[in-house]
């Protein structure tokens, strides 16, 4: 092999003496073959090789045919330069199999002209032995041509094909149905060119030109898959037809969906399926069809690697109805990840911090009559009923939206308003909160299983599910009601809880308008109008008081704003607000140094004189709330900070 990249057939490169010896040696491998024709590249060295072979094999020089298609790779601007320069240029510029050298050829171009040569001479040399003398590029492409490989496959074959000097490659050539680029193509019209020999009569066989509607095969699937009527006739005539459910993309409306029914009608059996989920296409974020040429294609593996397969799956279920096109906007996927998966994981982690505070037996079935527990269990019953009904009627959008809303209720209201109960000294209240949360998370895992199977397994395992897998659990059923068969009381609690949250939301908006932060206690909140019904429920009033951070909640039947917040901050209230700020600062410090909720360290605080008085006055409350075994305070320089904390 010459080190020069030469594409000039009339160049001065002759076969070397060593090359002549190698050709003579190679000729001995094919001396027994009856060669009729010898084809060669027009290059000087290949023509010289062909003459040596003809002499050694006793072939007439008239049997040598020079064919321009067997030439070396067209090196273009690199003609006459070193091969290493060519390879360096291709590597530096990221050249692939289909990229042509400047003013030259690509490997794909060379493969196609060699393929054209082989198919051409095959038609003229049936059942003959011929010799082809060519260059390394021929050996690099011929295996792909024999396979009918496309460019991508041909590139892989070339990369793994070793090249040897004076190498003899013997092969039988079988023409394949191919397209214009010589890739194998079994469709019409290319398949019509194929002829095979009948193994019985040796006559030539070709494809029958008449073609029935190709959709007939897929339409006949319900019968053909069971070899009906030759086998399984009783099954098809009984329960095997029609199918309960089918799912395909919207383009199958006049394809598979139609032909299944059409064939079923022709068979006298009517509709082929009872339920269908028709899927819309996935578009880019702007609603355009994804296209490589436009550059708006989303790599599904990259999205799955970033968010997880369950997040992508849940997004598809919940973004819109199945049949609607889905604009793949990563912001909406991230929103699903955070509002469903991240929030649920946070609830699970919170439960795990305190689950050992209750005996396992108490976690099996919640029996609490606390309004928050009854409310979340009632919401859970609603969720089970809604999701069950949705799945039984082959609806997936409504159930996933219901799950999303429930997760929000669970985290932002139930867990947040029950947070202190998990570390309460009231054993019964603490165990009721834990049992309720355990039951809710277990049921939620079961409900999530069809939509997010891996995430459901994660939840179930984390909370200590009784079985090996959540997918071995029985599907949950909606209870008849916490208080018996009549569910009026539960419905009333759900209705009033929503009113409670609405009132708290409007009161917090009033705080924001007045510029008073939530940790600053206020004296009172006055409720009027339709909110008066809440005064019958002390637990709900207590929730409002805690959420809005007011000392008292009053109800008045006179006219006025339905929610009126007293925003006057007295010195005493200001002091309580400062204590709340200090508690938050200590909790943040605990997180910063990596303490868990169960860790109970001793804390020393450096502050000013006012801070020292505040800590000494509220020391017991501070230690209890922030789980400290000791709290000491000293006066010192804290710079721009109000407090400096140290763990002992």
XYZ file of C-alpha atoms in Angstrom:
648
model
C 0.000 0.000 0.000
C 1.484 3.347 -1.046
C 1.670 6.098 1.537
C 0.623 8.683 -1.061
C -3.072 9.432 -1.599
C -3.077 9.115 -5.376
C -6.274 9.470 -7.418
C -4.522 9.787 -10.821
C -4.873 6.611 -12.924
C -1.858 7.614 -15.026
C 0.365 8.431 -12.061
C 3.928 7.092 -11.841
C 3.164 4.573 -9.088
C 4.140 1.088 -10.366
C 3.856 -2.189 -8.538
C 6.987 -2.922 -6.509
C 9.123 -6.066 -6.722
C 7.732 -7.184 -3.370
C 4.255 -6.502 -4.675
C 4.905 -8.731 -7.689
C 5.952 -11.576 -5.378
C 2.799 -11.129 -3.321
C 0.609 -11.245 -6.440
C 2.275 -14.471 -7.609
C 1.726 -15.966 -4.154
C -1.915 -14.877 -4.103
C -2.529 -16.374 -7.552
C -1.813 -19.842 -6.193
C -4.952 -19.578 -3.993
C -7.196 -19.315 -7.059
C -5.408 -21.467 -9.633
C -8.071 -24.186 -9.439
C -10.880 -21.768 -10.311
C -11.953 -21.461 -13.942
C -11.773 -17.692 -14.325
C -13.448 -16.303 -17.460
C -12.855 -12.566 -17.067
C -10.496 -10.316 -15.151
C -11.637 -6.756 -14.306
C -9.162 -4.140 -13.153
C -8.939 -0.543 -12.040
C -7.451 1.832 -14.642
C -4.521 2.665 -12.345
C -1.016 1.630 -13.538
C -0.273 -0.593 -10.539
C -3.598 -2.459 -10.714
C -3.263 -3.043 -14.482
C 0.227 -4.436 -13.862
C -1.241 -6.683 -11.146
C -3.934 -7.910 -13.558
C -1.314 -8.797 -16.204
C 0.686 -10.852 -13.676
C -2.469 -12.694 -12.571
C -3.454 -13.412 -16.174
C -0.035 -14.858 -16.892
C 0.014 -16.995 -13.744
C -3.535 -18.290 -14.282
C -3.212 -18.814 -18.009
C -5.837 -16.216 -18.889
C -5.703 -14.502 -22.261
C -4.764 -10.799 -22.058
C -7.932 -10.203 -24.096
C -9.952 -11.301 -21.065
C -8.697 -8.326 -19.035
C -11.275 -5.494 -18.853
C -10.378 -2.069 -17.464
C -13.330 -0.502 -15.613
C -13.174 3.098 -14.395
C -15.603 2.327 -11.539
C -12.898 0.264 -9.781
C -10.620 3.280 -9.325
C -9.130 4.527 -6.062
C -11.048 6.878 -3.755
C -11.341 10.371 -5.244
C -9.043 12.379 -2.958
C -9.798 15.736 -4.619
C -7.620 18.506 -3.179
C -5.603 15.878 -1.265
C -4.443 14.064 -4.399
C -0.688 13.463 -4.132
C -0.534 14.214 -0.414
C 0.259 11.825 2.417
C -2.500 9.547 3.712
C -1.857 10.782 7.240
C -2.788 14.300 6.087
C -6.104 12.994 4.774
C -6.884 11.166 8.026
C -5.892 14.191 10.121
C -8.151 16.474 8.057
C -11.129 14.118 8.345
C -10.677 13.795 12.105
C -10.198 17.530 12.693
C -13.351 18.378 10.738
C -15.518 15.580 12.106
C -15.924 13.917 8.707
C -18.289 10.957 8.571
C -18.839 8.215 6.021
C -21.032 10.431 3.839
C -18.802 13.522 3.870
C -16.839 14.062 0.650
C -13.293 15.411 0.638
C -12.986 18.876 -0.959
C -13.487 18.384 -4.717
C -13.335 14.639 -4.105
C -15.457 11.715 -2.988
C -16.994 10.381 0.218
C -16.762 6.738 1.210
C -20.479 6.509 0.452
C -19.845 7.743 -3.103
C -17.212 5.035 -3.582
C -19.522 2.350 -2.198
C -22.228 3.257 -4.700
C -19.985 3.134 -7.751
C -18.546 -0.222 -6.647
C -22.113 -1.467 -6.077
C -23.108 -0.274 -9.536
C -20.147 -2.223 -10.959
C -21.016 -5.453 -9.134
C -24.701 -5.400 -10.082
C -23.731 -4.594 -13.679
C -21.272 -7.447 -14.177
C -23.483 -9.906 -12.299
C -26.076 -9.594 -15.038
C -23.392 -10.448 -17.635
C -21.518 -13.255 -15.876
C -24.105 -15.617 -14.452
C -22.551 -18.777 -12.964
C -19.023 -17.613 -13.854
C -15.866 -17.005 -11.860
C -14.345 -13.573 -12.367
C -11.475 -11.672 -10.790
C -11.634 -8.011 -9.755
C -8.382 -6.138 -9.132
C -8.964 -2.917 -7.204
C -7.781 -0.790 -4.260
C -8.305 -0.804 -0.520
C -11.501 1.216 -0.892
C -13.041 -1.708 -2.764
C -12.337 -4.127 0.084
C -13.694 -1.550 2.558
C -17.041 -1.312 0.772
C -17.753 -4.721 -0.753
C -18.958 -6.382 2.478
C -21.524 -3.613 2.976
C -22.654 -3.997 -0.651
C -23.147 -7.743 -0.217
C -25.287 -7.053 2.877
C -27.286 -4.248 1.284
C -26.270 -2.008 4.189
C -27.243 1.641 4.454
C -24.626 4.348 5.067
C -24.708 4.045 8.867
C -24.250 0.262 8.775
C -21.642 0.528 5.991
C -19.617 2.929 8.132
C -19.518 0.425 10.998
C -18.505 -2.400 8.631
C -15.704 -0.306 7.149
C -14.389 0.589 10.607
C -14.063 -3.102 11.530
C -12.736 -4.466 8.223
C -8.933 -5.019 8.271
C -6.957 -4.293 5.078
C -4.112 -6.524 3.855
C -1.736 -6.136 0.910
C -2.341 -8.532 -2.017
C -5.397 -9.865 -0.173
C -7.750 -12.293 -1.930
C -11.408 -11.987 -0.943
C -13.635 -14.690 -2.403
C -17.400 -14.296 -2.340
C -20.527 -15.270 -4.166
C -22.648 -12.356 -5.263
C -26.426 -12.464 -4.736
C -28.280 -9.429 -6.082
C -30.634 -7.859 -3.528
C -33.666 -5.660 -4.066
C -32.271 -2.173 -3.576
C -33.050 1.509 -3.956
C -31.088 4.074 -5.945
C -28.337 4.226 -3.304
C -28.061 0.391 -3.237
C -29.504 0.078 0.281
C -31.568 -3.096 0.590
C -35.236 -2.286 0.052
C -37.894 -5.010 0.116
C -40.706 -2.736 -1.016
C -42.144 -2.225 -4.444
C -40.865 -1.758 -7.080
C -37.508 -3.176 -5.994
C -38.874 -6.457 -4.660
C -40.352 -7.163 -8.082
C -36.848 -7.578 -9.495
C -36.071 -10.544 -7.242
C -36.255 -14.032 -8.676
C -35.553 -17.234 -6.773
C -35.356 -20.871 -7.790
C -38.128 -23.202 -6.735
C -36.569 -25.935 -4.556
C -38.972 -28.552 -6.004
C -39.220 -27.874 -9.708
C -36.197 -25.526 -10.161
C -38.392 -23.061 -12.078
C -37.928 -19.345 -11.506
C -40.258 -17.714 -8.971
C -41.252 -14.034 -8.663
C -43.553 -12.080 -6.386
C -47.213 -12.155 -7.384
C -47.832 -8.678 -8.797
C -51.405 -8.410 -7.506
C -51.506 -6.905 -3.990
C -54.507 -6.845 -1.673
C -54.889 -3.863 0.696
C -51.860 -4.198 2.999
C -54.016 -3.168 5.958
C -55.965 -6.391 5.606
C -53.231 -8.276 7.476
C -53.392 -5.967 10.500
C -57.195 -5.875 10.363
C -57.288 -9.666 10.473
C -55.075 -9.729 13.575
C -57.762 -10.769 16.117
C -58.426 -13.902 14.043
C -55.025 -14.562 12.498
C -53.115 -14.476 15.799
C -55.115 -17.502 16.958
C -55.133 -19.245 13.537
C -58.897 -18.934 13.347
C -60.944 -20.876 12.231
C -58.495 -23.773 12.007
C -57.633 -23.478 15.690
C -59.139 -21.791 18.781
C -62.528 -21.383 17.137
C -64.388 -21.794 20.424
C -62.217 -19.113 22.025
C -62.832 -16.526 19.277
C -66.537 -17.358 19.116
C -66.699 -17.042 22.903
C -64.664 -14.604 25.015
C -61.780 -13.994 22.614
C -63.641 -11.417 20.537
C -64.042 -8.442 20.749
C -60.991 -7.072 22.600
C -61.646 -5.020 25.723
C -59.163 -2.291 24.867
C -56.869 -0.960 22.146
C -54.419 1.945 22.036
C -52.663 3.560 19.079
C -51.845 6.997 17.702
C -54.422 9.215 16.045
C -53.145 8.417 12.535
C -54.579 4.891 12.978
C -58.154 6.213 12.971
C -58.469 5.347 9.278
C -55.806 2.646 9.517
C -55.796 -0.087 12.098
C -58.865 1.080 14.033
C -60.974 1.072 10.877
C -59.684 -2.160 9.326
C -60.139 -4.093 12.567
C -63.814 -3.143 12.552
C -64.105 -3.705 8.809
C -62.716 -7.226 8.955
C -64.804 -7.940 12.052
C -67.925 -6.848 10.182
C -66.980 -9.004 7.167
C -66.602 -11.956 9.549
C -70.076 -11.262 10.924
C -68.764 -10.492 14.419
C -69.150 -6.729 14.564
C -66.836 -4.294 16.322
C -63.340 -5.507 17.097
C -62.810 -3.672 20.412
C -64.911 -2.168 23.181
C -62.654 0.688 24.306
C -59.961 2.757 22.634
C -57.356 5.255 23.798
C -56.326 7.300 20.780
C -52.993 9.096 21.224
C -52.040 12.478 19.801
C -48.642 13.216 18.320
C -45.778 14.814 20.253
C -44.747 18.202 18.873
C -42.099 20.692 19.915
C -42.702 23.414 22.517
C -44.227 25.727 19.869
C -46.571 23.094 18.468
C -44.493 22.293 15.383
C -43.783 18.801 14.090
C -40.337 17.631 15.179
C -37.836 17.454 12.329
C -34.094 16.802 12.155
C -33.723 19.381 9.406
C -35.376 22.072 11.552
C -33.385 20.995 14.590
C -36.330 20.830 17.005
C -36.149 17.099 17.780
C -36.091 16.175 21.473
C -33.930 13.169 22.322
C -36.196 11.000 24.523
C -33.240 9.317 26.228
C -31.841 12.668 27.317
C -35.237 13.701 28.736
C -35.590 10.377 30.556
C -32.060 10.639 31.944
C -32.823 14.122 33.271
C -36.321 13.618 34.712
C -36.878 9.865 34.916
C -39.209 7.736 32.855
C -42.091 8.053 35.349
C -42.057 11.851 35.197
C -42.196 11.779 31.378
C -44.958 9.190 31.495
C -47.007 11.138 34.060
C -46.517 14.340 32.074
C -47.996 12.689 28.991
C -50.990 11.478 30.999
C -51.677 14.778 32.739
C -50.732 17.514 30.242
C -53.949 17.099 28.224
C -56.380 14.514 26.870
C -54.689 11.491 25.218
C -55.922 12.302 21.719
C -54.671 15.893 21.764
C -51.254 16.742 20.364
C -48.687 17.317 23.096
C -46.277 20.231 22.881
C -43.115 19.004 24.595
C -42.172 22.051 26.622
C -39.513 21.110 29.181
C -40.853 23.759 31.576
C -44.140 21.843 31.895
C -42.253 18.574 32.452
C -40.207 20.227 35.187
C -43.427 21.524 36.728
C -44.877 17.989 36.891
C -41.621 16.743 38.406
C -41.697 19.367 41.151
C -45.446 19.526 41.878
C -46.048 15.766 41.975
C -42.810 13.831 42.435
C -40.646 16.223 44.470
C -43.504 17.210 46.784
C -44.454 13.568 47.392
C -40.825 12.656 48.102
C -40.654 15.476 50.654
C -43.749 14.128 52.399
C -42.221 10.641 52.482
C -38.949 12.005 53.915
C -40.858 13.949 56.583
C -42.792 10.815 57.540
C -39.593 8.764 57.689
C -38.106 11.191 60.231
C -40.867 10.445 62.739
C -42.261 6.992 61.818
C -40.334 5.273 64.631
C -42.252 7.400 67.153
C -45.266 5.085 66.759
C -45.556 1.276 67.147
C -45.976 -0.610 63.874
C -49.380 -1.911 64.976
C -50.776 1.613 65.259
C -49.847 2.400 61.633
C -52.069 -0.216 60.024
C -55.433 1.560 60.186
C -56.043 5.175 61.210
C -58.955 5.696 63.608
C -58.544 9.402 64.331
C -61.480 11.794 64.633
C -59.244 14.871 64.360
C -60.635 17.143 61.683
C -57.386 17.254 59.682
C -57.136 13.454 59.673
C -60.782 12.993 58.721
C -60.391 15.594 55.974
C -57.315 14.027 54.326
C -58.801 10.520 54.604
C -62.000 11.770 52.994
C -59.983 13.416 50.232
C -58.155 10.081 49.847
C -61.469 8.268 49.472
C -62.491 10.764 46.811
C -59.193 10.171 45.028
C -59.584 6.381 45.102
C -63.130 6.661 43.749
C -62.172 9.137 41.005
C -59.095 7.231 39.833
C -60.904 3.884 39.925
C -63.794 5.238 37.876
C -61.379 6.863 35.436
C -59.347 3.713 34.846
C -62.415 1.506 34.555
C -63.703 3.800 31.798
C -60.262 4.061 30.142
C -59.690 7.710 31.054
C -56.187 8.694 32.201
C -56.198 12.506 32.083
C -58.762 13.069 34.855
C -57.192 10.566 37.318
C -53.699 12.051 36.961
C -55.026 15.567 37.486
C -56.841 14.315 40.605
C -53.581 12.786 41.882
C -51.729 16.051 41.274
C -54.343 18.057 43.216
C -54.364 15.538 46.063
C -50.570 15.705 46.440
C -50.860 19.477 46.778
C -53.511 19.117 49.505
C -51.462 16.484 51.311
C -48.284 18.547 51.428
C -49.312 22.183 51.568
C -52.189 21.742 54.008
C -52.327 18.412 55.843
C -48.598 17.911 56.525
C -47.900 21.603 57.089
C -50.780 22.038 59.513
C -50.004 18.699 61.245
C -46.248 19.295 61.490
C -46.224 19.962 65.242
C -48.354 16.882 65.891
C -45.544 14.585 64.655
C -43.301 15.748 67.508
C -46.071 16.342 70.022
C -45.836 15.064 73.596
C -49.453 13.966 73.218
C -48.798 10.318 72.317
C -52.300 9.643 70.993
C -52.289 12.696 68.726
C -48.785 11.907 67.450
C -49.662 8.287 66.647
C -52.895 9.327 64.928
C -50.995 11.728 62.676
C -48.392 9.063 61.838
C -50.999 6.351 61.222
C -52.998 8.652 58.972
C -49.920 9.675 56.990
C -48.775 6.048 56.624
C -52.194 4.989 55.333
C -52.362 7.910 52.919
C -48.884 7.282 51.494
C -49.474 3.551 51.124
C -52.758 4.118 49.308
C -51.206 6.863 47.194
C -48.465 4.419 46.134
C -51.136 1.925 45.068
C -53.014 4.615 43.154
C -49.826 5.812 41.455
C -48.715 2.304 40.440
C -50.385 2.224 36.984
C -49.155 5.731 36.139
C -45.677 5.843 37.723
C -44.713 2.229 38.581
C -41.120 2.897 39.657
C -42.001 5.923 41.788
C -44.876 4.013 43.392
C -42.428 1.257 44.318
C -40.076 3.852 45.806
C -42.828 5.256 48.053
C -44.072 1.820 49.085
C -40.592 0.598 50.006
C -39.717 3.779 51.894
C -42.736 3.630 54.199
C -42.330 -0.098 54.869
C -44.982 -1.737 52.717
C -45.995 -5.185 53.936
C -45.568 -7.048 50.621
C -42.547 -7.521 48.390
C -43.877 -4.957 45.914
C -46.665 -2.431 45.664
C -47.649 -4.171 42.430
C -48.654 -7.221 44.461
C -51.125 -5.178 46.522
C -54.880 -5.341 45.987
C -56.341 -2.254 44.354
C -57.715 0.020 47.115
C -61.414 0.638 47.560
C -63.076 3.848 48.683
C -64.370 3.454 52.267
C -68.035 3.978 53.067
C -67.086 6.852 55.349
C -65.165 7.566 58.524
C -68.371 7.957 60.512
C -70.360 5.101 58.988
C -72.334 4.501 55.816
C -73.597 8.072 55.590
C -70.917 10.329 54.114
C -72.689 13.653 54.690
C -70.444 14.562 57.606
C -67.280 13.884 55.598
C -68.569 15.954 52.697
C -69.396 18.767 55.110
C -65.837 18.620 56.510
C -64.351 18.801 53.011
C -66.593 21.743 52.151
C -65.788 23.623 55.350
C -62.080 22.821 55.093
C -62.043 24.473 51.682
C -63.783 27.496 53.188
C -61.172 27.486 55.977
C -58.344 27.540 53.449
C -60.009 30.290 51.430
C -60.378 32.446 54.557
C -56.745 31.840 55.523
C -55.619 32.703 51.999
C -57.484 36.032 51.988
C -56.157 36.880 55.468
C -52.588 36.176 54.332
C -53.165 38.428 51.328
C -54.222 41.153 53.799
C -50.955 40.594 55.686
C -48.968 40.960 52.495
C -50.811 44.149 51.571
C -50.078 45.591 55.023
C -46.424 44.525 54.819
C -46.585 42.351 57.949
C -44.580 39.107 57.707
C -46.309 35.855 58.638
C -44.012 35.092 61.608
C -45.170 38.285 63.299
C -48.168 37.430 65.540
C -51.214 39.725 65.277
C -54.006 40.313 67.742
C -57.107 39.214 65.853
C -58.959 38.257 62.696
C -62.641 39.062 62.302
C -64.880 36.984 60.007
C -68.301 37.985 58.687
C -70.849 36.948 56.078
C -70.730 33.385 54.781
C -67.786 32.625 57.033
C -70.004 32.623 60.113
C -70.734 28.899 59.633
C -67.138 28.144 60.644
C -67.714 29.226 64.244
C -69.411 25.863 64.859
C -66.071 24.091 64.238
C -63.447 25.003 66.860
C -60.758 22.849 65.165
C -61.202 24.728 61.899
C -61.052 28.072 63.702
C -57.824 26.915 65.385
C -56.388 26.053 61.965
C -57.166 29.559 60.716
C -55.581 31.076 63.821
C -52.390 29.041 63.380
C -52.158 29.570 59.627
C -52.698 33.328 59.783
C -50.774 33.646 63.098
C -53.371 35.608 65.071
C -54.211 35.403 68.758
C -57.986 35.294 68.333
C -60.599 34.798 65.633
C -63.864 36.730 66.065
C -67.167 36.261 64.264
C -69.539 39.221 63.725
C -72.922 39.264 62.022
C -72.759 42.940 61.042
C -71.959 44.227 57.576
C -68.364 44.811 56.498
C -65.414 42.999 55.008
C -65.842 39.216 55.285
C -62.177 38.976 56.358
C -60.801 41.808 58.505
C -57.283 41.585 59.917
C -56.046 43.696 62.816
C -52.566 44.679 61.597
C -51.561 46.772 64.615
C -48.312 45.396 66.081
C -48.070 46.151 69.800
C -44.726 45.969 71.668
C -45.762 42.648 73.181
C -46.685 41.222 69.765
C -43.430 42.523 68.357
C -41.555 40.647 71.069
C -43.381 37.404 70.137
C -42.475 38.032 66.517
C -38.845 38.361 67.469
C -39.059 35.016 69.268
C -40.534 33.421 66.123
C -37.678 34.864 64.061
C -35.159 33.495 66.559
C -36.753 30.046 66.421
C -36.546 30.070 62.635
C -32.885 31.193 62.797
C -32.024 28.310 65.150
C -33.831 25.793 62.916
C -31.962 27.091 59.871
C -28.684 26.764 61.777
C -29.525 23.153 62.672
C -29.981 22.361 58.961
C -26.759 24.164 58.065
C -24.666 22.012 60.428
C -26.420 18.804 59.314
C -28.522 18.037 62.394
C -31.575 15.802 62.038
C -34.918 16.407 63.725
C -34.067 13.838 66.429
C -30.691 15.371 67.306
C -30.847 17.317 70.605
C -27.642 19.356 71.021
C -26.647 22.077 73.495
C -26.568 25.523 71.886
C -24.685 28.658 72.901
C -25.685 32.039 71.482
C -23.728 35.274 71.239
C -25.934 38.370 70.885
C -26.520 41.910 72.196
C -28.188 42.892 75.461
C -31.742 42.946 74.011
C -31.220 39.547 72.432
C -29.955 38.121 75.727
C -33.062 39.360 77.581
C -35.329 37.861 74.903
C -33.630 34.451 75.063
C -33.691 34.336 78.851
C -37.395 35.225 78.928
C -38.423 32.592 76.357
C -35.670 30.030 77.010
C -37.983 27.114 77.794
C -40.143 27.645 74.682
C -37.065 28.053 72.494
C -35.490 24.827 73.759
C -38.711 22.831 73.315
C -39.483 24.089 69.828
C -35.944 23.678 68.481
C -35.189 20.412 70.387
C -32.240 21.585 72.521
C -30.873 20.000 75.701
C -29.346 23.282 76.852
C -29.355 26.923 75.747
C -26.777 29.402 76.992
C -26.387 33.047 75.980
C -23.651 35.686 76.253
C -23.165 39.266 75.090
C -20.548 39.894 72.443
C -19.728 41.383 69.061
C -21.842 39.721 66.325
C -20.969 42.103 63.502
C -23.883 42.531 61.114
C -25.641 39.421 62.472
C -28.180 39.489 65.312
C -27.046 36.121 66.684
C -24.042 33.795 66.422
C -24.733 30.116 67.198
C -22.408 27.325 68.338
C -23.136 23.640 69.036
C -21.723 21.954 72.162
